[in-house]
Coordinates of C-alpha atoms and ligand atoms in Angstrom, one line a residue:
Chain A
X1 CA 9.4 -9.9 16.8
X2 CA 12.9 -11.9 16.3
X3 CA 15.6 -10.0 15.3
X4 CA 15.6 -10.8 11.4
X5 CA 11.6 -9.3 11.9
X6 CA 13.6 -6.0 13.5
X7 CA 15.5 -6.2 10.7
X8 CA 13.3 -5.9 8.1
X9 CA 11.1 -3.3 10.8
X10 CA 14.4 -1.1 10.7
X11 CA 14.8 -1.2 6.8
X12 CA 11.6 -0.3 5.7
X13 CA 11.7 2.3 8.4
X14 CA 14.6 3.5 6.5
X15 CA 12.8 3.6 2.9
X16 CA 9.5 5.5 5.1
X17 CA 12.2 8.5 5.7
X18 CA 13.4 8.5 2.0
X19 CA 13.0 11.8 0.9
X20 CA 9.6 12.6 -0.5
X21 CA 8.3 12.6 -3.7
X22 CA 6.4 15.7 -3.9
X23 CA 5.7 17.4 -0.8
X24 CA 2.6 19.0 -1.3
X25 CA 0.9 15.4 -1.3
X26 CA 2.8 14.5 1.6
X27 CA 1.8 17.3 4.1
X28 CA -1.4 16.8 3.0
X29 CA -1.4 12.8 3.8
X30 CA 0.4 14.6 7.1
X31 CA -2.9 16.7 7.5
X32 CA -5.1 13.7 6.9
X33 CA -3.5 11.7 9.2
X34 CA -3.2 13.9 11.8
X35 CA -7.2 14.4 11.8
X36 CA -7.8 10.7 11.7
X37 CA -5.5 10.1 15.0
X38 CA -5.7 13.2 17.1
X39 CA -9.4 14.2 16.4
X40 CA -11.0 10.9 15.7
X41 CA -9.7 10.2 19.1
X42 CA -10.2 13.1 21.1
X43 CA -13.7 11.4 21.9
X44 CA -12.1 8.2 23.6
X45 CA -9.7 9.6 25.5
X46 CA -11.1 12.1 27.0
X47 CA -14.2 9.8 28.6
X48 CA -11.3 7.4 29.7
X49 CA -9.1 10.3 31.7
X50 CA -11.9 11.4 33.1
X51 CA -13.2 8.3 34.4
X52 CA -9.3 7.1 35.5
X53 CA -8.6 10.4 37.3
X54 CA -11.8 10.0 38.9
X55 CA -11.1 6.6 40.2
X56 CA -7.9 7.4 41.0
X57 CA -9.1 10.2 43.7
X58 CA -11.2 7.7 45.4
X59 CA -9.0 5.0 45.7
X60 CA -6.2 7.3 47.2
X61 CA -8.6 8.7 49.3
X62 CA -9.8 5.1 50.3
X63 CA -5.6 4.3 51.0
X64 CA -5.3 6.8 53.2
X65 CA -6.9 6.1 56.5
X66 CA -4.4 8.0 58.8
X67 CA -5.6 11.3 60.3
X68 CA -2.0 12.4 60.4
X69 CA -1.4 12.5 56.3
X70 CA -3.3 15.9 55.5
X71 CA -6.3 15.3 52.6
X72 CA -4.1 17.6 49.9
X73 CA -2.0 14.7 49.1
X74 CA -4.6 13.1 47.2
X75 CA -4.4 15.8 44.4
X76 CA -0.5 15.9 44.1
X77 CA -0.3 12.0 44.4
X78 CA -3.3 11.8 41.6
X79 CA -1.6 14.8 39.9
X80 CA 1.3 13.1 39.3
X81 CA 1.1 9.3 38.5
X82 CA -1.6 10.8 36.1
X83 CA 1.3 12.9 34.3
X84 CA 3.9 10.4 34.7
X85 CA 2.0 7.3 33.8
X86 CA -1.7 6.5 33.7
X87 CA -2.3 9.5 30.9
X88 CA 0.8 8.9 28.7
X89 CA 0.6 4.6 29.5
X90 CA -3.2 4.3 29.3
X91 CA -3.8 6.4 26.2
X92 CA -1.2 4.8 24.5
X93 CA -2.9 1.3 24.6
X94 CA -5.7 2.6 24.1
X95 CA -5.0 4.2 21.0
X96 CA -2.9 1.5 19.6
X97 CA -6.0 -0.7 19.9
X98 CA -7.6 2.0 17.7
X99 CA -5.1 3.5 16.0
X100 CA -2.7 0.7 15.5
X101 CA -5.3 -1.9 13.9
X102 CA -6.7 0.6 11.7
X103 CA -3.4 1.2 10.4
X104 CA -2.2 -2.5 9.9
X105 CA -5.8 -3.3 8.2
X106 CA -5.7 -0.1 5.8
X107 CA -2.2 -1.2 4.9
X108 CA -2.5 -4.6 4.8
X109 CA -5.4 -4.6 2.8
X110 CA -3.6 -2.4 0.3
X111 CA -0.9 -4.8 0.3
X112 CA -3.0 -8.2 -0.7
X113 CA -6.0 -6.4 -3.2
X114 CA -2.1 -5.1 -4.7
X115 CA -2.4 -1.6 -4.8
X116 CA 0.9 -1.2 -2.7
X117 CA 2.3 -3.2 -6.1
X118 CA 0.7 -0.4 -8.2
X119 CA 2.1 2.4 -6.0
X120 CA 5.6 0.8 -6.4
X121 CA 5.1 0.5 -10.4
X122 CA 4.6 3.9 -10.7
X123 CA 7.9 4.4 -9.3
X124 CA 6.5 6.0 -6.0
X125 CA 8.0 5.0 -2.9
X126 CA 5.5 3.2 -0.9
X127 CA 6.5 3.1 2.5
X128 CA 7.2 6.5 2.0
X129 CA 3.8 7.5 1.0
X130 CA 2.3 5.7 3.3
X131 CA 4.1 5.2 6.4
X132 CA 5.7 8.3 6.7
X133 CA 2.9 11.2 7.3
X134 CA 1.5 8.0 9.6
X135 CA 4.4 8.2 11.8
X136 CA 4.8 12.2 11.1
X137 CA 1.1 12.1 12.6
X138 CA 1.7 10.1 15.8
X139 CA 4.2 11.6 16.9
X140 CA 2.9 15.2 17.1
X141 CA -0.4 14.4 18.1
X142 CA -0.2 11.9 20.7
X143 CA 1.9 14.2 22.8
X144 CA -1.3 16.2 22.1
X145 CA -3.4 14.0 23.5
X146 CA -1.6 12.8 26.5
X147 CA -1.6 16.5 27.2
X148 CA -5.5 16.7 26.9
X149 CA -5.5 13.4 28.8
X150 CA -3.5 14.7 31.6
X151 CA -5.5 17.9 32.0
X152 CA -8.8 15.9 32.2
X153 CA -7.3 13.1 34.4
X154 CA -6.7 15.8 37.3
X155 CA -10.1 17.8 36.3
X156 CA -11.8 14.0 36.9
X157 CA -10.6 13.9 40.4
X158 CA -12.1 17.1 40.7
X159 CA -15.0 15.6 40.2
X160 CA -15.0 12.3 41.9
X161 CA -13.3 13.6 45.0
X162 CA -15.7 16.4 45.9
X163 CA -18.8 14.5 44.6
X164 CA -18.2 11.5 47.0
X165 CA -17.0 14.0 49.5
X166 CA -13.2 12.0 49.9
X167 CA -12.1 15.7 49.5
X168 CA -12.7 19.0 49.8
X169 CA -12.4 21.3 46.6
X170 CA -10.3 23.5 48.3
X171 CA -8.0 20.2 49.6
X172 CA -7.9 19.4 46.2
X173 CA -6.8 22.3 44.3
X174 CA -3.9 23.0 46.9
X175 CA -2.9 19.1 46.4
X176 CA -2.4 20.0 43.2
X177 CA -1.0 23.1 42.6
X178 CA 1.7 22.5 46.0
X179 CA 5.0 20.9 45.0
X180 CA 5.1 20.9 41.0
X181 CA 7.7 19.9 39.4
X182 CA 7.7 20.3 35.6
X183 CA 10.1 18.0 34.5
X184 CA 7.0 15.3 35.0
X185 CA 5.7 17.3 31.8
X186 CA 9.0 16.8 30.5
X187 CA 8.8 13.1 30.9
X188 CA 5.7 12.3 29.8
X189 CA 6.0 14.3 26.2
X190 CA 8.8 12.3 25.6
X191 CA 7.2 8.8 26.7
X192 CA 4.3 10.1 24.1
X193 CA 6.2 11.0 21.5
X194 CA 8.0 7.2 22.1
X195 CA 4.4 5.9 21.9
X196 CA 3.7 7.4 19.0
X197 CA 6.2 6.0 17.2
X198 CA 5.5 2.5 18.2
X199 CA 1.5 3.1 17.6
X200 CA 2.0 4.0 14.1
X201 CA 5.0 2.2 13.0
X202 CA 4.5 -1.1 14.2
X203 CA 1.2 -2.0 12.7
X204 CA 2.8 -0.4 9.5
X205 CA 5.5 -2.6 9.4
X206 CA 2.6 -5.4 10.2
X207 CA 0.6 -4.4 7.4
X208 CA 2.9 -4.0 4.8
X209 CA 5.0 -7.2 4.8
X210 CA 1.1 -9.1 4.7
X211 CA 1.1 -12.2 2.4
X212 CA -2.3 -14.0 2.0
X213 CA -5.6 -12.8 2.2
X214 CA -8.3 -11.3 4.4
X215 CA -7.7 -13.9 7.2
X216 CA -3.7 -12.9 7.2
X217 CA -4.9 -8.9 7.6
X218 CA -6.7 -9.5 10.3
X219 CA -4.0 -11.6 12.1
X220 CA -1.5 -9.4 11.5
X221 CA -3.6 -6.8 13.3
X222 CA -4.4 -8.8 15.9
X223 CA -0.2 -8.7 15.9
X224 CA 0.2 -5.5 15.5
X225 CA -1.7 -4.1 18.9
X226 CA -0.3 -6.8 21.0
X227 CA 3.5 -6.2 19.9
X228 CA 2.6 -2.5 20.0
X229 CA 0.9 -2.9 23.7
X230 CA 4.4 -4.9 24.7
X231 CA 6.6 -2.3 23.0
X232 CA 5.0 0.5 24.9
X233 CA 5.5 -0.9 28.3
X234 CA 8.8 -1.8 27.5
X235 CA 9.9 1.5 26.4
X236 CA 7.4 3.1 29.5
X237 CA 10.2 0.9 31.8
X238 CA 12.9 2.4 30.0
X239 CA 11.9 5.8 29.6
X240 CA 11.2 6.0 33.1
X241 CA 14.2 4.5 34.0
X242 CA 16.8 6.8 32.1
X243 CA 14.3 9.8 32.9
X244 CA 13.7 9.9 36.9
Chain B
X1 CA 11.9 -2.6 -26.8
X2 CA 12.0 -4.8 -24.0
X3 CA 14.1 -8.0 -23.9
X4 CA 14.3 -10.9 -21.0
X5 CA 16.7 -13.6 -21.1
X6 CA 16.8 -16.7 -19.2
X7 CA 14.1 -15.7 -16.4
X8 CA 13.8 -18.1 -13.4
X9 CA 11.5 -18.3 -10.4
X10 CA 10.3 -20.8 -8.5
X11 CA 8.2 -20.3 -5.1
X12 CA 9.3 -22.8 -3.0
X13 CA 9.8 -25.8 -4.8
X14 CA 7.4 -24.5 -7.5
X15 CA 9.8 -24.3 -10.5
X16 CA 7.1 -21.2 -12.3
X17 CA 9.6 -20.3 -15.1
X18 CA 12.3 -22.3 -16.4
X19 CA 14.9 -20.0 -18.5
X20 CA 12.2 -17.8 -20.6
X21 CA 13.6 -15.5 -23.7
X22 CA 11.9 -13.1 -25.8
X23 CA 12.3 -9.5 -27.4
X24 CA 9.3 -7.4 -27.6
X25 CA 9.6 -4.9 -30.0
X26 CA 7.7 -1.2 -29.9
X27 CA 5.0 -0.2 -32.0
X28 CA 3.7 -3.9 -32.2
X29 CA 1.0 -5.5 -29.5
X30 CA 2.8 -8.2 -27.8
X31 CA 0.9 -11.4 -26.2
X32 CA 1.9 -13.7 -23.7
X33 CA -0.8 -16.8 -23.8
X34 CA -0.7 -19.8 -21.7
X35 CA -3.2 -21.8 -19.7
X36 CA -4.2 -20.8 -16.1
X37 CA -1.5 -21.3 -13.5
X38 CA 1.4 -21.4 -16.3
X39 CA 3.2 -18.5 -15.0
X40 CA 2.0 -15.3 -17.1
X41 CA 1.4 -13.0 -14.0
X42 CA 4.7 -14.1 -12.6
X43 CA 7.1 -13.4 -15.8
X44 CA 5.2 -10.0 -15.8
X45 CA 5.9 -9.4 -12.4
X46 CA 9.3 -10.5 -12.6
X47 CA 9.6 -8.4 -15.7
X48 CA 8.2 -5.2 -13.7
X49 CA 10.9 -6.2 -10.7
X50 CA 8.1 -7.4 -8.2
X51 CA 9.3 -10.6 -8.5
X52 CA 12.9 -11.1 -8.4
X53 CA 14.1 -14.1 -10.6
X54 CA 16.5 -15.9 -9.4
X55 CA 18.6 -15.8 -12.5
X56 CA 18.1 -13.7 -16.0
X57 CA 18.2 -10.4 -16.9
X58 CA 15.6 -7.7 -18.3
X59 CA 16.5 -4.7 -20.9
X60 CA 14.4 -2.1 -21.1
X61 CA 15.9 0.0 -24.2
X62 CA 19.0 -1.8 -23.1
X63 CA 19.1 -0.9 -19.6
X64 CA 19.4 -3.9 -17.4
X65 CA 16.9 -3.3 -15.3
X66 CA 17.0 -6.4 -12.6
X67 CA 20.8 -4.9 -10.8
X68 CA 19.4 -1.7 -10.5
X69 CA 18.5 -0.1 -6.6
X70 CA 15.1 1.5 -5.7
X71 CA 15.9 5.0 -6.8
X72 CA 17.7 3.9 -10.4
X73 CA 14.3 1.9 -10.9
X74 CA 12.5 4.6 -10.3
X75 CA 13.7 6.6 -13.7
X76 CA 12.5 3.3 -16.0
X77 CA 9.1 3.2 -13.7
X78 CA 7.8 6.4 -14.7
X79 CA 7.6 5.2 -18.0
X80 CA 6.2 2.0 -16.9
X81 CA 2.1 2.0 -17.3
X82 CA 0.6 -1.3 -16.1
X83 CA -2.8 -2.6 -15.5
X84 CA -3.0 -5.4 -12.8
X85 CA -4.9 -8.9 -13.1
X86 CA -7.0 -7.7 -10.3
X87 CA -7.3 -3.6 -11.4
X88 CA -5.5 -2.8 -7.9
X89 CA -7.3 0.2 -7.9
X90 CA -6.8 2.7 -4.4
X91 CA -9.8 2.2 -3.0
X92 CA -9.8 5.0 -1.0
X93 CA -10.0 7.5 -3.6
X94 CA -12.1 8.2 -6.5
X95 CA -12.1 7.3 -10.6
X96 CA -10.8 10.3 -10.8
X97 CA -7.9 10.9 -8.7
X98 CA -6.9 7.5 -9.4
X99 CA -6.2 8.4 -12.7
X100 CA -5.0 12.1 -11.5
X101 CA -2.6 10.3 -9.0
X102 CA 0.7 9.7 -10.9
X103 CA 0.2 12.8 -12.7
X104 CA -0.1 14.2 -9.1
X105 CA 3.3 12.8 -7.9
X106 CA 5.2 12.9 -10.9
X107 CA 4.0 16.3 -13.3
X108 CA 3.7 20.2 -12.3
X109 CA 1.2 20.0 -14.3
X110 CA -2.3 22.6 -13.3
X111 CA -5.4 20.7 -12.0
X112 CA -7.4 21.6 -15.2
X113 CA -4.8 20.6 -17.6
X114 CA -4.6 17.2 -15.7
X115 CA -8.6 17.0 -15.2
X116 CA -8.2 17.2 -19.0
X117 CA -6.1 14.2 -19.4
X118 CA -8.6 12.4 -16.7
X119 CA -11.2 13.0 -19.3
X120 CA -9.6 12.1 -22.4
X121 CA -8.6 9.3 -20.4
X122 CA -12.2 7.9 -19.0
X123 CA -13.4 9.0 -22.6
X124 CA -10.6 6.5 -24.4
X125 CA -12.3 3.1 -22.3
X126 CA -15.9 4.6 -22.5
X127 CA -16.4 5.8 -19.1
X128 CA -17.1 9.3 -19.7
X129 CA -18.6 10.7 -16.3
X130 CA -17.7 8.2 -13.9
X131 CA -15.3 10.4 -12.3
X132 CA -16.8 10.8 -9.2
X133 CA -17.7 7.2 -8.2
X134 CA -15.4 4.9 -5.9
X135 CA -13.8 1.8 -6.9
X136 CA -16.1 0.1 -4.8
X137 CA -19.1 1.6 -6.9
X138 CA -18.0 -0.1 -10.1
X139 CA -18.6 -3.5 -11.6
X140 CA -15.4 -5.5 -12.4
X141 CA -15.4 -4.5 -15.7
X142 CA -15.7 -1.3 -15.0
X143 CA -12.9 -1.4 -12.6
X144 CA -10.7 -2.9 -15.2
X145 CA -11.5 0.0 -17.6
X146 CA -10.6 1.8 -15.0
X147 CA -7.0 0.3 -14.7
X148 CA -6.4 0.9 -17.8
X149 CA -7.3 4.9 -18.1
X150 CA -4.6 4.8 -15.3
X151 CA -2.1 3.2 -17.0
X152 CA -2.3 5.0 -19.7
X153 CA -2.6 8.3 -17.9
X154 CA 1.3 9.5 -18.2
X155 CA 1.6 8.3 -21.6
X156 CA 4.2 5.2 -20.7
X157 CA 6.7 3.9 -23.0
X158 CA 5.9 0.6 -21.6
X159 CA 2.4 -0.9 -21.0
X160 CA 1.9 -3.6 -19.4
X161 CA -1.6 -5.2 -19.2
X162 CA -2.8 -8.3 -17.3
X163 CA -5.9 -9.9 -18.9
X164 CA -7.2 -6.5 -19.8
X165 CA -10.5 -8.2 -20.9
X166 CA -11.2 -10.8 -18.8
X167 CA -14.5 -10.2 -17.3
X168 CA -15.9 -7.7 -19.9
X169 CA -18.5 -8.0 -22.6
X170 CA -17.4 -9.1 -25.8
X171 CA -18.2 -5.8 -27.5
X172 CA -16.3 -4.1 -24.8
X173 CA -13.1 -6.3 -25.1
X174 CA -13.1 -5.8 -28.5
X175 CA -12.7 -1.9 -27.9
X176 CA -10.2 -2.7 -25.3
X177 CA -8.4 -4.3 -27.6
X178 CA -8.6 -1.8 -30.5
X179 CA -7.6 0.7 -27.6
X180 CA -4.9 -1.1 -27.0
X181 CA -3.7 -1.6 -30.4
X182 CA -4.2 2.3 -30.8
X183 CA -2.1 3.4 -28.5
X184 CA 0.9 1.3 -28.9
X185 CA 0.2 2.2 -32.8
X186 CA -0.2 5.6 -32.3
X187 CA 2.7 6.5 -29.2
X188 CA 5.3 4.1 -30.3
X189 CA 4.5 2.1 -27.0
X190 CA 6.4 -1.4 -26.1
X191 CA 2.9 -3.3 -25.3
X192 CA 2.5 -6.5 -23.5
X193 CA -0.7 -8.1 -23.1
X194 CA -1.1 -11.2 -20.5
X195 CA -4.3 -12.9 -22.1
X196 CA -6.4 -16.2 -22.7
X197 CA -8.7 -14.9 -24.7
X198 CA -8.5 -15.9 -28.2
X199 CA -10.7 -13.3 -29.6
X200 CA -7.8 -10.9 -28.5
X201 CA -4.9 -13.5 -30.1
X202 CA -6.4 -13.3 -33.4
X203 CA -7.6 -9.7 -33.7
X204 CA -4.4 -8.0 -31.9
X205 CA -1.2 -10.4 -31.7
X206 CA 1.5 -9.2 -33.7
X207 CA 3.9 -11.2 -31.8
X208 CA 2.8 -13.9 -29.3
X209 CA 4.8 -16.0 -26.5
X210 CA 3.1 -19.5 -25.7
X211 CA 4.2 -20.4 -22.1
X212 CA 3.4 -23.8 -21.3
X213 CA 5.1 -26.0 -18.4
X214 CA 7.9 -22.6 -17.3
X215 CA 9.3 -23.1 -21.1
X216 CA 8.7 -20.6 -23.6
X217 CA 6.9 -23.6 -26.0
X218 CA 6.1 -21.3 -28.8
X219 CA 6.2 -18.1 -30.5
X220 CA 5.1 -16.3 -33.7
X221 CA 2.1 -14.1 -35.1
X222 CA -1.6 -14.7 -35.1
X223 CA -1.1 -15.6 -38.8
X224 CA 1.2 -18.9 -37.9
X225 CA -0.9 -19.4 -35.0
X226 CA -3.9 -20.7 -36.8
X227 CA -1.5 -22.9 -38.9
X228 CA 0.4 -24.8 -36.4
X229 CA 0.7 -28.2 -35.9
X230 CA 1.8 -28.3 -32.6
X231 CA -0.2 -30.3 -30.6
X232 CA 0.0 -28.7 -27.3
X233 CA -0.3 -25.0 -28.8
X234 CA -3.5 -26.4 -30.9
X235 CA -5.2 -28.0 -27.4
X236 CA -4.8 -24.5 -25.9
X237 CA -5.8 -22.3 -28.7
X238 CA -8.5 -24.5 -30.3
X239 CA -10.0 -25.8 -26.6
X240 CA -13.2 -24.3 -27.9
X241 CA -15.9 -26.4 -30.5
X242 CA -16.7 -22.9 -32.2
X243 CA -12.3 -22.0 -32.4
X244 CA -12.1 -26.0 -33.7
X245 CA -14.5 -25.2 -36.5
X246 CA -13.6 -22.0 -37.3
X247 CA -10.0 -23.4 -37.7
X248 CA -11.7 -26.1 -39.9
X249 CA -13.0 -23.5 -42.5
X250 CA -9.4 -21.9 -42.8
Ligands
ATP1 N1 3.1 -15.1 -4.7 C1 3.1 -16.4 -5.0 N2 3.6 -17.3 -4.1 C2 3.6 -18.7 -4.3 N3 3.2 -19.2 -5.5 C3 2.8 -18.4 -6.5 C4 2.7 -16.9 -6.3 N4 2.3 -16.4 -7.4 C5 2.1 -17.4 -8.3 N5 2.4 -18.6 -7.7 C6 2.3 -19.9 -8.4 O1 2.9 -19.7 -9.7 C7 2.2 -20.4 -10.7 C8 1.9 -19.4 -11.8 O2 1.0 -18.4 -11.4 P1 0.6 -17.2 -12.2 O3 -0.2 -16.3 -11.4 O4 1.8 -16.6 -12.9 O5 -0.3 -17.9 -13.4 P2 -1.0 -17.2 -14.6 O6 -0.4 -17.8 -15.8 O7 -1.0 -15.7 -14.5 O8 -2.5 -17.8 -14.4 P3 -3.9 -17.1 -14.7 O9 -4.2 -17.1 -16.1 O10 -4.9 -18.0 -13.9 O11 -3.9 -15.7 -14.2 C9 1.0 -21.0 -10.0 O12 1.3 -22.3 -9.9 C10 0.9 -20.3 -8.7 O13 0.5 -21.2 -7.7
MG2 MG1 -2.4 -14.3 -14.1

């Protein structure tokens, strides 16, 4: 994205926030949306926590190889680079595979068969009605599932760790619970809500300014998740950095 | 009563529309003719504001309408009804609340009351009972039918309608047309009809534009139409062997 791309990403942005139309329509475009994203993911993300948490347990467990580093510190170290990055980081690029090329193909679609022409004759705002309750949507329920994704990250090294004996339940569950500091919680809702901006408004901004035809949507999805998949480690790097 | 003056656009280095004039007047059926490719679709679209000409203006009762920002547009676009080339139906929803959708966003209006006007809608292009299908469950025709229940849905002052009968029957187009006719008659509308077809020129031009090489090369009635001598006009109106004989008999 060059800077007359951010441009144009920052004004129609702009005409998304415009105030509604009629609200009843919106909230329920909100509702819709929030369906599609937070429970027609649920499914994914929970089978990838589980799996990275699990992973995670063994391959701490594997690191540490000295007798004198006691076997609980593989439940706080899993327990917190799953809250501070692997949950909110991993999620988001996975959803902005789903989420984000679904969104650029709906709208871009829209935009070449001309129906966002037909919403604009109308007199309705367009990026209003259909960016908005996409963005309003992201960014309430990713935080929701980075949450979920967090909670099954640490219940998969549960898991892995006492089924390939690298810990002891009771190891684990003091790892886990010693030393917490909440502010990680703090950091992490804030890199998701972040994410879930970039997930839902970048592949908007790639789907509505499509010109051309079937083989232009699908570039510009292809588009959409990579810039999306740069943005989010961009902003991971500088969320982290102003947070810790 | 919509009038353009002097509309230009080009695409690139594609000069579309060279400086095209007109007034269309309400209560008449309007008709801009021309061959394929001669820039109909684009001086609607520029006419509608989604193409901006790069010189010209467009009244709408008077009101410029090309200087105006997004929210002043809005005011003349409620009263804007337009049926695309292509339908550009939401495919995501059904006959039905396509149809119900402007009066959705724009009317207070209680669901039975607009169910109502879905009906008398669907009735007015023949497709009683279609409500439930997707756009995806219709044939083009159909689709185009479609468009046009929308368009007419918030009862516009303006109606726009691109090819309405390309791709339908003959019987069908007819009652397109005669639709068409009716409800600019009937509401007062300012109607303009985008067409090739000539069965449409004859039975419902009152006025007609002729746009040929982004020049506005001719205009008139369907009664001058069949007595000009232009040469260009005649090759594009009487292309046809049945339209050259029926010309004959005249
Ligand atoms: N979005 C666009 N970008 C570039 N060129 C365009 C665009 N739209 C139309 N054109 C060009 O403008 C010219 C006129 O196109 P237009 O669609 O207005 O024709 P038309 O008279 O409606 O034809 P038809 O009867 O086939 O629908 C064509 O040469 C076309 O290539
Ligand atoms: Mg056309």
């Amino acid at each position: 994205m060059n800077f007359t791309n951010f441009g144009k990403y920052i004004l129609l942005l702009k005409a998304a926030f415009r105030r509604p139309e009629k609200m009843k329509i919106y909230l329920k475009a909100i509702f819709q949306e929030m369906d599609f994203i937070g429970r027609g993911s649920l499914g994914l993300i929970s089978i990838i926590s589980t799996f990275i948490g699990a992973v995670m347990t063994l391959q701490i467990a594997f690191q540490l190889v000295s007798d004198l580093i006691p076997k609980t510190i593989i439940g706080s170290v899993n327990r917190d680079s799953s809250i501070l990055e692997l949950s909110p980081t991993i999620s988001a690029i996975v959803l902005a595979g789903k989420i984000g090329s679904a969104i650029s193909s709906e709208i871009g679609t829209m935009r070449v068969t001309e129906q966002i022409d037909a919403l604009e004759i109308m007199g309705i705002n367009a990026p209003g009605y259909l960016i908005l309750p996409k963005i309003l949507a992201g960014i309430t329920m990713v935080p929701v599932l980075v949450i979920i994704s967090m909670f099954l990250s640490i219940t998969g090294g549960y898991i892995g760790g006492t089924l390939s004996g690298a810990v002891t339940a009771a190891e684990y569950m003091q790892g886990i619970t010693t030393d917490f500091n909440p502010y990680t919680i703090t950091v992490a809702l804030v890199k998701a809500f972040v994410f879930g901006f970039i997930i839902t408004s970048v592949p908007a901004y790639e789907g509505f300014y499509v010109k051309g035809g079937a083989l232009e949507v699908a570039q510009a999805s292809t588009r959409a998740v990579v810039i999306s998949c740069i943005s989010i480690l961009a902003c991971d790097y500088i969320v982290t950095q102003l947070l810790l | 009563m919509i009038e353009i003056k002097d509309i230009h656009k080009s695409f690139g280095d594609n000069e579309v529309l060279k400086g095209i004039s007109g007034k269309f007047q309400e209560g008449v059926t309007n008709l801009i003719i021309g061959g394929s490719g001669s820039g109909k679709t684009t001086l609607l679209k520029c006419m509608i504001g989604l193409h901006h000409p790069e010189q010209g203006h467009v009244y709408y009762d008077g009101r410029e309408f090309t200087q105006l920002n997004f929210e002043e547009r809005i005011e003349i676009r409620k009263e804007i009804g337009m049926l695309f080339q292509g339908s550009a139906l939401f495919d995501s929803m059904t006959v039905e609340e396509n149809i119900m959708f402007p009066l959705n966003m724009f009317t207070d209006q209680a669901r039975s009351e607009k169910l109502d006007r879905v009906n008398f809608c669907l009735e007015r292009v023949n497709l009683e009972g279609k409500n439930a299908l997707y756009p995806a469950e219709l044939s083009g025709g159909m689709k185009k039918r479609v468009g046009i229940a929308r368009a007419i849905a918030m009862n516009p002052k303006y109606l726009f309608c691109d090819e309405p009968n390309s791709g339908l029957d003959p019987k069908t187009s007819i009652v397109i047309d005669e639709l068409i006719k009716e409800i600019t008659e009937e509401y007062n509308t300012t109607t303009i009809v985008v067409t090739h077809d000539m069965n449409s020129v004859m039975g419902i031009g009152d006025y007609i534009i002729f746009l040929h090489e982004g020049k506005k090369f001719w205009e008139g009635s369907n009664k001058e139409i069949a007595k000009t001598d232009i040469q260009e006009l005649n090759d594009f109106v009487f292309a046809s062997r049945f339209m050259k004989a029926a010309k004959d008999k005249l």
